[in-house]
Amino acid sequence: MEKGTFKLVANNKKAYHDYFIEEKYEAGLALHGTEVKSLRLGKCSIKEAFIKIEQGEVFVYGMHVSPYEKGNIFNKDPLRVKKLLLHRQEIRRMSGRIAEKGYTLVPLQVYFKNGLAKVEIGLAKGKKLYDKRQDIAKKDQRREAEKEFKIRNL
């Protein structure tokens, strides 16, 4: 993606810690006017958000978009369920994979692409506790190696 047309609003780092992300999809986000303005100001959180497929449509739950300060009566509920815009074929593929045990859909990031609000969705499989420990150990090893390398190169 080009840097000029891409503006990151929210990132879900916890998803990479808790899940193995196998596939990624880009979905449009159906929003109301004041929600878009609030997103442009970067007031969004997807830490506790999750995605469900209901009757062939995809919805994101728990995505918090703070009310726009100047929005007064036009502001919507910050935790309102938001519809995601995807092709029917993608929705079918996702629902087939979710039917398998252990798979879920998680929002990875919210961003603006060419002026349109988008959500990156990850088809994820949950990590076990020992997987998380292995990841933390690898991260610590990498950090130590970088520290050693930095000391040597001074």
CSV table of C-alpha atoms in Angstrom, one decimal:
chain,number,residue,atom,x,y,z
A,1,MET,CA,0.0,0.0,0.0
A,2,GLU,CA,1.1,3.5,-0.8
A,3,LYS,CA,2.0,5.6,2.2
A,4,GLY,CA,0.0,8.7,1.1
A,5,THR,CA,-3.3,6.8,0.8
A,6,PHE,CA,-3.0,4.8,4.0
A,7,LYS,CA,-3.7,6.3,7.5
A,8,LEU,CA,-3.7,3.9,10.5
A,9,VAL,CA,-6.4,4.6,13.1
A,10,ALA,CA,-6.2,1.6,15.5
A,11,ASN,CA,-4.1,-1.5,15.8
A,12,ASN,CA,-4.8,-4.7,17.7
A,13,LYS,CA,-1.4,-6.0,18.9
A,14,LYS,CA,-3.1,-8.3,21.4
A,15,ALA,CA,-4.6,-10.3,18.5
A,16,TYR,CA,-1.1,-11.4,17.3
A,17,HIS,CA,-0.3,-12.4,20.9
A,18,ASP,CA,-3.4,-14.5,21.5
A,19,TYR,CA,-3.9,-16.0,18.0
A,20,PHE,CA,-2.1,-17.5,15.0
A,21,ILE,CA,-3.3,-15.3,12.1
A,22,GLU,CA,-3.7,-17.5,9.0
A,23,GLU,CA,-5.5,-15.3,6.5
A,24,LYS,CA,-6.2,-11.6,6.2
A,25,TYR,CA,-9.1,-9.8,4.6
A,26,GLU,CA,-9.9,-6.2,4.0
A,27,ALA,CA,-13.4,-5.1,4.7
A,28,GLY,CA,-15.2,-1.8,4.3
A,29,LEU,CA,-16.9,-0.3,7.4
A,30,ALA,CA,-20.5,0.9,7.4
A,31,LEU,CA,-20.5,4.1,9.6
A,32,HIS,CA,-22.6,7.2,10.3
A,33,GLY,CA,-21.2,10.7,9.7
A,34,THR,CA,-20.1,11.6,13.2
A,35,GLU,CA,-18.4,8.1,13.6
A,36,VAL,CA,-16.3,8.9,10.5
A,37,LYS,CA,-15.2,12.2,11.9
A,38,SER,CA,-14.3,10.6,15.2
A,39,LEU,CA,-12.3,7.9,13.4
A,40,ARG,CA,-10.4,10.6,11.5
A,41,LEU,CA,-9.3,12.0,14.8
A,42,GLY,CA,-8.1,8.5,15.8
A,43,LYS,CA,-10.6,7.9,18.5
A,44,CYS,CA,-11.1,4.1,18.1
A,45,SER,CA,-10.3,1.0,20.0
A,46,ILE,CA,-10.5,-2.6,18.8
A,47,LYS,CA,-8.9,-4.4,21.8
A,48,GLU,CA,-12.0,-6.2,22.9
A,49,ALA,CA,-13.7,-6.3,19.5
A,50,PHE,CA,-14.7,-9.6,17.8
A,51,ILE,CA,-16.5,-10.4,14.5
A,52,LYS,CA,-19.6,-12.6,13.9
A,53,ILE,CA,-21.2,-13.8,10.7
A,54,GLU,CA,-25.0,-13.7,11.0
A,55,GLN,CA,-27.4,-14.6,8.1
A,56,GLY,CA,-24.7,-14.0,5.4
A,57,GLU,CA,-23.6,-10.6,6.8
A,58,VAL,CA,-20.5,-9.8,8.8
A,59,PHE,CA,-20.7,-7.6,12.0
A,60,VAL,CA,-18.1,-6.3,14.4
A,61,TYR,CA,-19.0,-6.2,18.1
A,62,GLY,CA,-17.2,-4.3,20.8
A,63,MET,CA,-15.4,-1.8,18.5
A,64,HIS,CA,-15.4,1.4,20.5
A,65,VAL,CA,-15.6,4.6,18.4
A,66,SER,CA,-15.7,7.6,20.8
A,67,PRO,CA,-18.5,10.1,20.3
A,68,TYR,CA,-17.5,13.2,18.2
A,69,GLU,CA,-17.2,16.3,20.4
A,70,LYS,CA,-19.1,18.5,18.1
A,71,GLY,CA,-21.6,15.9,17.1
A,72,ASN,CA,-24.3,16.6,19.8
A,73,ILE,CA,-27.6,14.8,18.9
A,74,PHE,CA,-26.1,13.1,15.8
A,75,ASN,CA,-23.7,10.9,17.9
A,76,LYS,CA,-24.4,7.2,17.9
A,77,ASP,CA,-23.7,4.7,20.7
A,78,PRO,CA,-19.9,4.2,20.9
A,79,LEU,CA,-20.2,0.4,21.2
A,80,ARG,CA,-22.9,0.1,18.4
A,81,VAL,CA,-22.6,-3.1,16.3
A,82,LYS,CA,-21.1,-2.1,12.9
A,83,LYS,CA,-21.6,-3.9,9.7
A,84,LEU,CA,-18.6,-4.9,7.6
A,85,LEU,CA,-18.7,-4.8,3.8
A,86,LEU,CA,-17.3,-7.8,2.1
A,87,HIS,CA,-18.0,-9.8,-1.1
A,88,ARG,CA,-20.4,-12.7,-0.7
A,89,GLN,CA,-17.8,-15.2,-1.9
A,90,GLU,CA,-15.4,-14.0,0.9
A,91,ILE,CA,-18.1,-14.3,3.5
A,92,ARG,CA,-18.8,-17.9,2.4
A,93,ARG,CA,-15.2,-18.8,2.6
A,94,MET,CA,-14.8,-17.3,6.0
A,95,SER,CA,-17.9,-19.0,7.4
A,96,GLY,CA,-16.7,-22.3,6.1
A,97,ARG,CA,-13.4,-21.9,7.9
A,98,ILE,CA,-15.1,-20.7,11.1
A,99,ALA,CA,-17.2,-23.9,11.2
A,100,GLU,CA,-13.9,-25.7,11.8
A,101,LYS,CA,-13.0,-26.1,15.5
A,102,GLY,CA,-10.8,-23.4,16.9
A,103,TYR,CA,-11.1,-20.7,14.2
A,104,THR,CA,-12.4,-17.2,14.8
A,105,LEU,CA,-12.4,-13.8,13.2
A,106,VAL,CA,-10.6,-10.9,14.9
A,107,PRO,CA,-10.1,-7.3,13.7
A,108,LEU,CA,-6.4,-6.5,13.3
A,109,GLN,CA,-6.4,-2.9,12.4
A,110,VAL,CA,-8.7,0.0,11.4
A,111,TYR,CA,-7.4,2.5,8.8
A,112,PHE,CA,-8.4,4.9,6.0
A,113,LYS,CA,-7.5,3.9,2.5
A,114,ASN,CA,-8.2,6.4,-0.3
A,115,GLY,CA,-10.6,8.2,2.1
A,116,LEU,CA,-12.6,5.1,3.0
A,117,ALA,CA,-12.7,3.5,6.4
A,118,LYS,CA,-11.4,-0.1,6.3
A,119,VAL,CA,-10.9,-2.9,8.8
A,120,GLU,CA,-8.3,-5.7,8.3
A,121,ILE,CA,-9.8,-9.0,9.5
A,122,GLY,CA,-7.7,-12.0,10.5
A,123,LEU,CA,-8.9,-15.6,10.3
A,124,ALA,CA,-7.3,-16.8,13.5
A,125,LYS,CA,-6.7,-19.9,15.5
A,126,GLY,CA,-6.3,-19.6,19.2
A,127,LYS,CA,-2.9,-20.1,20.8
A,128,LYS,CA,-2.4,-22.3,23.8
A,129,LEU,CA,-0.5,-21.1,26.9
A,130,TYR,CA,2.7,-22.8,25.9
A,131,ASP,CA,2.6,-21.2,22.4
A,132,LYS,CA,2.4,-17.8,24.1
A,133,ARG,CA,5.3,-18.6,26.3
A,134,GLN,CA,7.4,-19.7,23.3
A,135,ASP,CA,6.6,-16.4,21.6
A,136,ILE,CA,7.6,-14.4,24.7
A,137,ALA,CA,10.9,-16.4,24.9
A,138,LYS,CA,11.7,-15.7,21.2
A,139,LYS,CA,11.0,-12.0,21.7
A,140,ASP,CA,13.3,-11.9,24.7
A,141,GLN,CA,16.0,-13.7,22.8
A,142,ARG,CA,15.7,-11.3,19.9
A,143,ARG,CA,15.8,-8.3,22.3
A,144,GLU,CA,18.9,-9.7,24.0
A,145,ALA,CA,20.6,-10.3,20.7
A,146,GLU,CA,19.8,-6.7,19.6
A,147,LYS,CA,21.2,-5.3,22.8
A,148,GLU,CA,24.4,-7.3,22.5
A,149,PHE,CA,24.8,-6.2,18.9
A,150,LYS,CA,24.3,-2.6,19.9
A,151,ILE,CA,26.9,-2.8,22.6
A,152,ARG,CA,29.5,-4.4,20.2
A,153,ASN,CA,28.9,-1.7,17.6
A,154,LEU,CA,29.6,1.2,19.9
